[in-house]
């Protein structure tokens, strides 16, 4: 009997310790988890990635780079499934994860409810015919779409483990980490040949219950804050947490003080983020947007895509206000280009105001509306999406660069700063200096 009591006391002590460990990340001094954001231009289109710690091997964390996708329903990346893991069984510098069986509820749930929206349905049907040697269960094939090529792939669902640094909003802590254990999917290395160099996965930040935010605990899951850099040499920043957030040189100014807010909308069949744009105003001219149309936010589309009627109206208005600026031949995918790009042109080209509900205004300045193509040519960085595009407006990453964005996952609101350059800072100004958290 005494032996039983000793065992019981030991178990209760372990449970108490485990609860303390779980609770610790939510106490001061850290308020968020933080990862650097890198701009990538070595693929078919500009993309943005984060670096995440994936597994702990030989006293150090292995890391992997993932594309940022705020629309993807779940995470998928380069890894292999291994049901009988033991020390030394996984190949060197390879991520091995445990499989999800096709008989488990997560498999059915993702396949039927939370899978990628594939239109047209060009993926072959998923089957339960594959297994792992010696395992005795069927693996769970799921469909995904390559964000670079648009092609279909069928990775295998798994149990995963990701780790990130913590932060107080000003710095990164050296010895304090936060871990999450999502369901993800393993694809072979060949699947990622079209991705930017060293990028071997897609990190889902959508509202899906299988995207990363759903696996975080409060208060870290309160909001996703994203700041895409406009330069290659210095990273931007991504936070999960409750804030505050600081960018140099204004080390005492919470970036949230720059934000305006608008409601996030649900859209049938999508786990991405949508807002309402009532009109687009360019100086005194307005382009009305039908009230039944939601505007999508994207980290995969490189430039804002407008339905043809909206695009033509914008080009017509900007052409009117830039009548004295010499034109250049259009450079795909852009339709309006200028010759002799000088400071004079910047002064002539008008700002573009997105008018949101309750009179809230998101201003797109020339730093986010005009793209330099060559020394002598610059273009309007909006593209024609066609007369029957699925979404009337999709706001792309060029328009999001150097804007501080906060997706409140608790209150379903979207905060935006407009260009931080107007505040004499940028997304590349987070201080990634490591400090001790004690």
Tab-separated table of C-alpha atoms in Angstrom:
chain	number	residue	atom	x	y	z
A	1	UNK	CA	0.000	0.000	0.000
A	2	UNK	CA	2.871	2.351	0.865
A	3	UNK	CA	4.408	1.624	-2.556
A	4	UNK	CA	1.127	2.580	-4.271
A	5	UNK	CA	0.985	5.862	-2.344
A	6	UNK	CA	4.563	6.715	-3.339
A	7	UNK	CA	3.764	6.092	-7.006
A	8	UNK	CA	0.624	8.219	-6.727
A	9	UNK	CA	2.526	11.104	-5.143
A	10	UNK	CA	5.192	10.899	-7.872
A	11	UNK	CA	2.576	10.971	-10.653
A	12	UNK	CA	0.776	13.939	-9.089
A	13	UNK	CA	4.086	15.782	-8.752
A	14	UNK	CA	4.873	15.158	-12.438
A	15	UNK	CA	1.432	16.384	-13.471
A	16	UNK	CA	1.867	19.508	-11.372
A	17	UNK	CA	5.303	20.142	-12.909
A	18	UNK	CA	3.936	19.624	-16.431
A	19	UNK	CA	1.191	22.181	-15.764
A	20	UNK	CA	3.788	24.650	-14.536
A	21	UNK	CA	5.876	24.155	-17.699
A	22	UNK	CA	2.831	24.643	-19.906
A	23	UNK	CA	1.790	27.760	-18.028
A	24	UNK	CA	5.243	29.316	-17.935
A	25	UNK	CA	5.315	30.716	-21.509
A	26	UNK	CA	2.266	32.878	-20.773
A	27	UNK	CA	3.834	34.737	-17.851
A	28	UNK	CA	6.031	37.811	-18.262
A	29	UNK	CA	8.520	38.736	-19.590
A	30	UNK	CA	7.472	37.494	-23.034
A	31	UNK	CA	4.296	38.527	-24.782
A	32	UNK	CA	4.698	36.884	-28.175
A	33	UNK	CA	6.518	34.403	-30.329
A	34	UNK	CA	8.552	35.929	-33.134
A	35	UNK	CA	10.162	34.783	-36.383
A	36	UNK	CA	11.988	36.682	-39.139
A	37	UNK	CA	10.325	37.102	-42.538
A	38	UNK	CA	12.490	36.876	-45.675
A	39	UNK	CA	11.569	38.207	-49.095
A	40	UNK	CA	12.331	35.671	-51.871
A	41	UNK	CA	12.703	36.618	-55.523
A	42	UNK	CA	14.314	33.450	-56.911
A	43	UNK	CA	11.068	31.720	-57.914
A	44	UNK	CA	8.481	32.429	-60.600
A	45	UNK	CA	7.046	35.208	-58.418
A	46	UNK	CA	8.099	37.069	-55.283
A	47	UNK	CA	7.244	35.157	-52.105
A	48	UNK	CA	7.936	35.427	-48.370
A	49	UNK	CA	9.200	32.803	-45.979
A	50	UNK	CA	9.796	32.235	-42.282
A	51	UNK	CA	12.332	30.008	-40.546
A	52	UNK	CA	10.939	27.578	-37.957
A	53	UNK	CA	12.712	25.127	-35.676
A	54	UNK	CA	11.489	21.632	-36.504
A	55	UNK	CA	13.251	19.025	-34.361
A	56	UNK	CA	15.933	18.736	-31.685
A	57	UNK	CA	18.875	16.567	-32.738
A	58	UNK	CA	22.346	16.268	-31.203
A	59	UNK	CA	21.792	19.124	-28.743
A	60	UNK	CA	20.581	21.590	-31.369
A	61	UNK	CA	17.427	22.485	-33.282
A	62	UNK	CA	17.127	21.774	-36.990
A	63	UNK	CA	15.368	24.541	-38.897
A	64	UNK	CA	13.349	24.731	-42.108
A	65	UNK	CA	12.024	27.571	-44.264
A	66	UNK	CA	8.290	27.768	-45.015
A	67	UNK	CA	6.325	29.995	-47.382
A	68	UNK	CA	3.858	32.266	-45.592
A	69	UNK	CA	0.310	31.437	-46.700
A	70	UNK	CA	-2.613	33.110	-44.914
A	71	UNK	CA	-5.095	31.139	-47.036
A	72	UNK	CA	-3.799	27.545	-46.767
A	73	UNK	CA	-5.957	25.204	-44.641
A	74	UNK	CA	-3.026	23.208	-43.211
A	75	UNK	CA	0.773	22.979	-43.147
A	76	UNK	CA	2.738	20.783	-45.522
A	77	UNK	CA	6.467	20.410	-46.008
A	78	UNK	CA	9.466	18.225	-46.810
A	79	UNK	CA	9.664	15.349	-44.330
A	80	UNK	CA	9.345	11.580	-44.144
A	81	UNK	CA	7.000	9.420	-42.086
A	82	UNK	CA	8.445	6.972	-39.579
A	83	UNK	CA	6.213	5.018	-37.226
A	84	UNK	CA	8.959	3.192	-35.310
A	85	UNK	CA	11.292	6.066	-34.483
A	86	UNK	CA	14.269	5.401	-32.237
A	87	UNK	CA	17.584	7.267	-31.758
A	88	UNK	CA	19.586	7.192	-34.983
A	89	UNK	CA	16.754	5.797	-37.126
A	90	UNK	CA	16.094	9.044	-38.974
A	91	UNK	CA	18.548	9.956	-41.764
A	92	UNK	CA	20.928	12.797	-40.940
A	93	UNK	CA	19.557	16.336	-41.470
A	94	UNK	CA	16.126	14.921	-42.274
A	95	UNK	CA	12.864	15.596	-40.482
A	96	UNK	CA	11.024	12.422	-39.509
A	97	UNK	CA	7.468	12.577	-38.196
A	98	UNK	CA	4.801	10.132	-37.032
A	99	UNK	CA	1.983	9.238	-39.488
A	100	UNK	CA	-1.744	9.818	-39.100
A	101	UNK	CA	-3.734	6.734	-40.037
A	102	UNK	CA	-6.518	6.984	-42.616
A	103	UNK	CA	-8.797	5.622	-39.895
A	104	UNK	CA	-8.239	8.574	-37.561
A	105	UNK	CA	-10.748	11.426	-37.445
A	106	UNK	CA	-8.170	14.039	-38.523
A	107	UNK	CA	-7.802	12.270	-41.859
A	108	UNK	CA	-11.522	12.307	-42.630
A	109	UNK	CA	-11.916	15.826	-41.243
A	110	UNK	CA	-9.200	17.356	-43.414
A	111	UNK	CA	-10.192	15.428	-46.526
A	112	UNK	CA	-13.873	16.324	-46.358
A	113	UNK	CA	-14.016	19.710	-44.629
A	114	UNK	CA	-10.640	21.430	-44.387
A	115	UNK	CA	-8.849	20.360	-47.538
A	116	UNK	CA	-7.413	22.698	-50.139
A	117	UNK	CA	-10.009	24.172	-52.463
A	118	UNK	CA	-9.048	22.636	-55.790
A	119	UNK	CA	-10.728	24.209	-58.793
A	120	UNK	CA	-10.839	22.596	-61.255
A	121	UNK	CA	-10.550	19.236	-59.472
A	122	UNK	CA	-7.385	18.116	-61.232
A	123	UNK	CA	-5.957	16.062	-58.335
A	124	UNK	CA	-6.411	12.298	-58.540
A	125	UNK	CA	-8.754	10.832	-55.918
A	126	UNK	CA	-7.195	10.103	-52.533
A	127	UNK	CA	-7.087	6.432	-51.567
A	128	UNK	CA	-6.391	4.338	-48.479
A	129	UNK	CA	-4.194	1.833	-50.267
A	130	UNK	CA	-0.745	2.915	-49.056
A	131	UNK	CA	0.937	2.000	-45.784
A	132	UNK	CA	4.395	1.986	-44.189
A	133	UNK	CA	6.532	-1.178	-43.949
A	134	UNK	CA	5.641	-3.061	-40.804
A	135	UNK	CA	3.064	-0.507	-39.610
A	136	UNK	CA	-0.187	-2.286	-40.434
A	137	UNK	CA	-2.317	0.840	-40.945
A	138	UNK	CA	-3.166	2.841	-44.060
A	139	UNK	CA	-1.609	6.288	-44.385
A	140	UNK	CA	-3.651	9.442	-45.024
A	141	UNK	CA	-3.149	11.030	-48.443
A	142	UNK	CA	-4.397	14.640	-48.728
A	143	UNK	CA	-4.522	17.031	-51.677
A	144	UNK	CA	-2.581	20.300	-51.787
A	145	UNK	CA	-1.861	22.906	-54.473
A	146	UNK	CA	1.663	24.156	-55.150
A	147	UNK	CA	1.472	27.973	-54.666
A	148	UNK	CA	4.209	28.558	-57.258
A	149	UNK	CA	3.116	26.307	-60.120
A	150	UNK	CA	-0.549	25.655	-59.324
A	151	UNK	CA	0.069	21.918	-59.691
A	152	UNK	CA	-1.390	19.250	-57.428
A	153	UNK	CA	0.511	17.173	-54.868
A	154	UNK	CA	-0.579	14.470	-52.429
A	155	UNK	CA	1.438	14.540	-49.200
A	156	UNK	CA	0.762	12.281	-46.207
A	157	UNK	CA	-0.814	13.607	-43.020
A	158	UNK	CA	1.338	13.476	-39.892
A	159	UNK	CA	1.852	14.605	-36.313
A	160	UNK	CA	4.394	17.415	-36.269
A	161	UNK	CA	6.356	19.589	-33.878
A	162	UNK	CA	7.439	23.227	-34.423
A	163	UNK	CA	9.337	25.586	-32.134
A	164	UNK	CA	9.890	29.356	-32.237
A	165	UNK	CA	11.620	32.040	-30.178
A	166	UNK	CA	9.734	34.218	-27.740
A	167	UNK	CA	9.862	38.001	-27.501
A	168	UNK	CA	8.789	40.997	-25.437
A	169	UNK	CA	7.982	42.889	-28.642
A	170	UNK	CA	11.387	44.580	-28.650
A	171	UNK	CA	13.927	41.738	-28.698
A	172	UNK	CA	14.274	37.989	-29.118
A	173	UNK	CA	14.962	35.892	-26.012
A	174	UNK	CA	17.920	33.505	-26.174
A	175	UNK	CA	16.787	30.624	-23.989
A	176	UNK	CA	13.013	30.806	-24.137
A	177	UNK	CA	11.100	28.819	-26.736
A	178	UNK	CA	7.507	28.023	-27.550
A	179	UNK	CA	6.421	24.741	-29.116
A	180	UNK	CA	3.310	23.727	-31.051
A	181	UNK	CA	2.228	20.276	-32.199
A	182	UNK	CA	0.034	20.606	-35.300
A	183	UNK	CA	-1.144	18.075	-37.801
A	184	UNK	CA	0.789	18.721	-41.009
A	185	UNK	CA	1.572	16.730	-44.150
A	186	UNK	CA	4.815	15.270	-45.508
A	187	UNK	CA	5.705	15.637	-49.194
A	188	UNK	CA	8.846	14.371	-50.968
A	189	UNK	CA	11.733	16.769	-51.625
A	190	UNK	CA	11.002	16.814	-55.359
A	191	UNK	CA	7.696	18.594	-54.663
A	192	UNK	CA	9.564	21.774	-53.719
A	193	UNK	CA	11.825	22.175	-56.768
A	194	UNK	CA	9.776	25.179	-57.955
A	195	UNK	CA	9.997	26.884	-54.543
A	196	UNK	CA	12.603	29.532	-53.704
A	197	UNK	CA	15.992	28.105	-52.739
A	198	UNK	CA	16.058	26.415	-49.303
A	199	UNK	CA	12.277	26.807	-48.880
A	200	UNK	CA	10.748	23.381	-48.283
A	201	UNK	CA	7.265	23.910	-46.966
A	202	UNK	CA	4.056	25.938	-46.713
A	203	UNK	CA	3.105	27.353	-43.306
A	204	UNK	CA	-0.655	27.849	-42.984
A	205	UNK	CA	-1.755	30.955	-41.059
A	206	UNK	CA	-5.429	30.882	-42.039
A	207	UNK	CA	-8.528	30.551	-39.845
A	208	UNK	CA	-8.666	26.786	-40.436
A	209	UNK	CA	-8.584	24.617	-37.290
A	210	UNK	CA	-5.590	22.832	-38.861
A	211	UNK	CA	-3.563	25.996	-39.520
A	212	UNK	CA	-0.850	26.947	-37.029
A	213	UNK	CA	-2.840	29.596	-35.063
A	214	UNK	CA	-5.332	26.951	-33.918
A	215	UNK	CA	-2.567	25.053	-32.101
A	216	UNK	CA	-1.393	27.999	-29.984
A	217	UNK	CA	-2.553	28.713	-26.449
A	218	UNK	CA	-3.868	32.025	-25.148
A	219	UNK	CA	-2.732	34.747	-25.131
A	220	UNK	CA	-0.419	33.905	-28.035
A	221	UNK	CA	-3.297	33.000	-30.330
A	222	UNK	CA	-4.963	36.384	-29.854
A	223	UNK	CA	-3.429	37.900	-32.948
A	224	UNK	CA	-1.115	37.359	-35.897
A	225	UNK	CA	0.981	40.435	-36.687
A	226	UNK	CA	2.790	40.440	-40.021
A	227	UNK	CA	5.220	42.912	-41.541
A	228	UNK	CA	6.523	42.001	-45.018
A	229	UNK	CA	9.889	43.553	-45.944
A	230	UNK	CA	10.385	45.367	-49.239
A	231	UNK	CA	14.113	44.559	-49.349
A	232	UNK	CA	16.059	41.297	-49.602
A	233	UNK	CA	18.957	42.121	-47.307
A	234	UNK	CA	17.100	42.536	-43.998
A	235	UNK	CA	14.170	40.486	-42.707
A	236	UNK	CA	10.720	41.629	-41.769
A	237	UNK	CA	8.924	40.164	-38.791
A	238	UNK	CA	5.969	37.969	-37.820
A	239	UNK	CA	4.480	37.795	-34.316
A	240	UNK	CA	1.875	35.723	-32.546
A	241	UNK	CA	0.746	37.294	-29.320
A	242	UNK	CA	-0.941	40.156	-27.572
A	243	UNK	CA	1.647	42.872	-28.282
A	244	UNK	CA	3.160	45.374	-27.841
A	245	UNK	CA	5.324	45.541	-30.985
A	246	UNK	CA	8.217	47.928	-31.574
A	247	UNK	CA	10.265	48.891	-34.611
A	248	UNK	CA	13.446	50.942	-34.638
A	249	UNK	CA	14.250	53.786	-34.427
A	250	UNK	CA	11.031	54.535	-32.486
A	251	UNK	CA	11.927	52.079	-29.727
A	252	UNK	CA	9.199	53.363	-27.367
A	253	UNK	CA	6.332	53.570	-29.877
A	254	UNK	CA	4.009	50.555	-30.027
A	255	UNK	CA	3.374	50.053	-33.751
A	256	UNK	CA	-0.247	49.274	-32.942
A	257	UNK	CA	-0.753	52.991	-32.334
A	258	UNK	CA	-0.423	53.481	-36.112
A	259	UNK	CA	-3.196	51.021	-36.943
A	260	UNK	CA	-6.698	51.553	-38.268
A	261	UNK	CA	-9.154	48.667	-37.975
A	262	UNK	CA	-11.889	47.043	-40.021
A	263	UNK	CA	-13.878	43.810	-39.539
A	264	UNK	CA	-12.640	40.526	-40.976
A	265	UNK	CA	-15.252	38.735	-43.072
A	266	UNK	CA	-16.012	35.084	-43.650
A	267	UNK	CA	-16.109	33.831	-47.224
A	268	UNK	CA	-17.805	30.566	-48.238
A	269	UNK	CA	-15.342	27.804	-48.991
A	270	UNK	CA	-12.262	29.740	-47.850
A	271	UNK	CA	-10.213	29.914	-44.655
A	272	UNK	CA	-8.398	33.072	-45.727
A	273	UNK	CA	-8.955	36.654	-44.579
A	274	UNK	CA	-11.374	39.057	-46.256
A	275	UNK	CA	-12.403	42.673	-45.704
A	276	UNK	CA	-15.029	44.973	-47.202
A	277	UNK	CA	-13.894	47.709	-49.596
A	278	UNK	CA	-16.767	50.071	-50.346
A	279	UNK	CA	-14.950	52.150	-52.927
A	280	UNK	CA	-11.561	53.128	-54.334
A	281	UNK	CA	-10.915	56.862	-54.341
A	282	UNK	CA	-8.157	58.473	-56.394
A	283	UNK	CA	-8.104	62.172	-55.587
A	284	UNK	CA	-11.696	63.237	-56.123
A	285	UNK	CA	-12.743	60.357	-58.367
A	286	UNK	CA	-14.390	57.284	-56.921
A	287	UNK	CA	-14.778	53.698	-58.120
A	288	UNK	CA	-17.761	52.043	-56.428
A	289	UNK	CA	-17.388	48.409	-55.341
A	290	UNK	CA	-20.610	46.333	-55.110
A	291	UNK	CA	-21.561	45.685	-51.481
A	292	UNK	CA	-21.857	41.935	-51.999
A	293	UNK	CA	-18.168	41.583	-52.912
A	294	UNK	CA	-15.477	40.833	-50.341
A	295	UNK	CA	-11.820	41.756	-50.828
A	296	UNK	CA	-9.283	39.002	-50.234
A	297	UNK	CA	-5.889	39.487	-48.555
A	298	UNK	CA	-3.105	37.329	-50.008
A	299	UNK	CA	0.511	36.492	-49.217
A	300	UNK	CA	0.846	34.441	-52.423
A	301	UNK	CA	-0.390	36.876	-55.104
A	302	UNK	CA	2.500	39.289	-55.730
A	303	UNK	CA	0.363	42.238	-56.924
A	304	UNK	CA	-3.180	43.365	-56.276
A	305	UNK	CA	-5.569	41.761	-58.746
A	306	UNK	CA	-8.655	43.709	-59.847
A	307	UNK	CA	-11.651	42.520	-61.811
A	308	UNK	CA	-11.487	43.995	-65.320
A	309	UNK	CA	-14.122	46.702	-64.826
A	310	UNK	CA	-12.441	47.917	-61.616
A	311	UNK	CA	-8.989	47.709	-63.167
A	312	UNK	CA	-10.014	49.689	-66.260
A	313	UNK	CA	-11.556	52.406	-64.100
A	314	UNK	CA	-8.376	52.704	-62.030
A	315	UNK	CA	-6.146	52.893	-65.111
A	316	UNK	CA	-8.426	55.493	-66.666
A	317	UNK	CA	-8.316	57.743	-63.580
A	318	UNK	CA	-4.553	57.438	-63.066
A	319	UNK	CA	-3.991	58.048	-66.764
A	320	UNK	CA	-5.991	61.262	-66.474
A	321	UNK	CA	-3.881	62.562	-63.581
A	322	UNK	CA	-0.597	61.569	-65.246
A	323	UNK	CA	-1.393	62.874	-68.718
A	324	UNK	CA	1.904	64.753	-68.865
A	325	UNK	CA	4.082	61.743	-67.989
A	326	UNK	CA	5.540	59.871	-70.998
A	327	UNK	CA	4.221	56.317	-71.405
A	328	UNK	CA	6.300	53.174	-71.832
A	329	UNK	CA	5.233	49.953	-73.497
A	330	UNK	CA	3.398	47.696	-71.021
A	331	UNK	CA	5.593	45.157	-69.231
A	332	UNK	CA	3.728	41.967	-68.306
A	333	UNK	CA	1.772	41.525	-66.141
A	334	UNK	CA	1.220	45.300	-65.908
A	335	UNK	CA	-0.913	47.348	-68.265
A	336	UNK	CA	0.095	50.945	-67.469
A	337	UNK	CA	3.780	51.870	-67.523
A	338	UNK	CA	5.671	55.152	-67.467
A	339	UNK	CA	8.919	56.284	-69.060
A	340	UNK	CA	11.542	58.446	-67.364
A	341	UNK	CA	10.907	57.496	-63.756
A	342	UNK	CA	11.968	60.552	-61.751
A	343	UNK	CA	10.965	62.249	-58.466
A	344	UNK	CA	8.672	64.389	-60.611
A	345	UNK	CA	6.677	61.298	-61.559
A	346	UNK	CA	6.285	60.365	-57.892
A	347	UNK	CA	4.786	63.774	-57.185
A	348	UNK	CA	2.348	63.492	-60.073
A	349	UNK	CA	1.040	59.969	-59.471
A	350	UNK	CA	-1.883	60.158	-57.025
A	351	UNK	CA	-2.350	58.101	-53.887
A	352	UNK	CA	-4.971	55.360	-53.975
A	353	UNK	CA	-7.439	55.257	-51.063
A	354	UNK	CA	-9.374	52.111	-50.221
A	355	UNK	CA	-12.518	53.274	-48.431
A	356	UNK	CA	-13.633	50.692	-45.871
A	357	UNK	CA	-16.760	50.526	-43.670
A	358	UNK	CA	-17.378	53.408	-41.251
A	359	UNK	CA	-15.228	55.729	-43.339
A	360	UNK	CA	-11.959	53.979	-42.468
A	361	UNK	CA	-9.318	54.672	-45.121
A	362	UNK	CA	-6.361	52.530	-46.214
A	363	UNK	CA	-4.025	54.683	-48.292
A	364	UNK	CA	-1.752	53.044	-50.854
A	365	UNK	CA	1.091	55.468	-51.483
A	366	UNK	CA	3.373	55.386	-54.515
A	367	UNK	CA	5.893	53.213	-52.636
A	368	UNK	CA	3.255	50.452	-52.821
A	369	UNK	CA	1.491	51.359	-56.058
A	370	UNK	CA	4.382	51.978	-58.491
A	371	UNK	CA	7.050	49.351	-59.187
A	372	UNK	CA	10.429	50.095	-60.759
A	373	UNK	CA	10.942	47.752	-63.730
A	374	UNK	CA	14.186	49.217	-65.050
A	375	UNK	CA	16.147	52.431	-64.663
A	376	UNK	CA	13.807	54.218	-67.084
A	377	UNK	CA	10.510	52.344	-66.712
A	378	UNK	CA	8.047	52.066	-63.845
A	379	UNK	CA	4.562	50.536	-63.848
A	380	UNK	CA	1.327	50.664	-61.918
A	381	UNK	CA	1.609	47.540	-59.714
A	382	UNK	CA	-1.970	46.357	-60.187
A	383	UNK	CA	-3.038	43.641	-62.611
A	384	UNK	CA	-6.164	42.806	-64.574
A	385	UNK	CA	-7.737	39.634	-63.174
A	386	UNK	CA	-10.290	39.206	-65.940
A	387	UNK	CA	-13.988	39.906	-66.218
A	388	UNK	CA	-15.071	36.808	-64.292
A	389	UNK	CA	-12.369	36.535	-61.626
A	390	UNK	CA	-13.420	34.718	-58.454
A	391	UNK	CA	-12.724	37.766	-56.283
A	392	UNK	CA	-13.248	41.338	-57.450
A	393	UNK	CA	-10.182	42.483	-55.485
A	394	UNK	CA	-7.253	40.458	-54.156
A	395	UNK	CA	-4.724	42.620	-52.299
A	396	UNK	CA	-1.271	41.292	-53.115
A	397	UNK	CA	2.032	41.404	-51.299
A	398	UNK	CA	3.539	44.405	-53.105
A	399	UNK	CA	0.754	46.520	-51.648
A	400	UNK	CA	1.332	44.933	-48.206
A	401	UNK	CA	5.081	45.511	-47.998
A	402	UNK	CA	6.180	47.870	-45.219
A	403	UNK	CA	2.627	47.888	-43.865
A	404	UNK	CA	2.198	46.573	-40.335
A	405	UNK	CA	-0.765	44.187	-40.376
A	406	UNK	CA	-2.558	42.697	-37.389
A	407	UNK	CA	-5.085	39.900	-37.782
A	408	UNK	CA	-7.035	39.729	-34.534
A	409	UNK	CA	-8.037	36.089	-34.271
A	410	UNK	CA	-10.018	36.802	-31.108
A	411	UNK	CA	-12.057	39.812	-32.242
A	412	UNK	CA	-12.128	39.113	-36.013
A	413	UNK	CA	-10.671	42.494	-36.926
A	414	UNK	CA	-7.896	43.515	-39.293
A	415	UNK	CA	-5.504	46.309	-38.404
A	416	UNK	CA	-3.285	48.086	-40.940
A	417	UNK	CA	-0.840	50.958	-40.776
A	418	UNK	CA	-0.547	52.107	-44.403
A	419	UNK	CA	3.109	52.589	-45.355
A	420	UNK	CA	5.466	52.626	-42.374
A	421	UNK	CA	7.857	54.671	-44.496
A	422	UNK	CA	5.610	57.637	-43.658
A	423	UNK	CA	6.437	56.963	-40.000
A	424	UNK	CA	10.174	56.863	-40.796
A	425	UNK	CA	10.478	53.167	-40.146
A	426	UNK	CA	9.905	49.929	-42.098
A	427	UNK	CA	9.217	46.234	-41.686
A	428	UNK	CA	12.987	45.615	-41.756
A	429	UNK	CA	13.437	47.559	-38.510
A	430	UNK	CA	12.630	44.977	-35.858
A	431	UNK	CA	15.545	44.456	-33.477
A	432	UNK	CA	16.427	40.760	-33.740
A	433	UNK	CA	19.239	41.172	-31.194
A	434	UNK	CA	19.175	38.223	-28.792
A	435	UNK	CA	18.853	38.987	-25.086
A	436	UNK	CA	18.548	36.886	-21.955
A	437	UNK	CA	14.938	36.430	-20.881
A	438	UNK	CA	15.720	36.365	-17.173
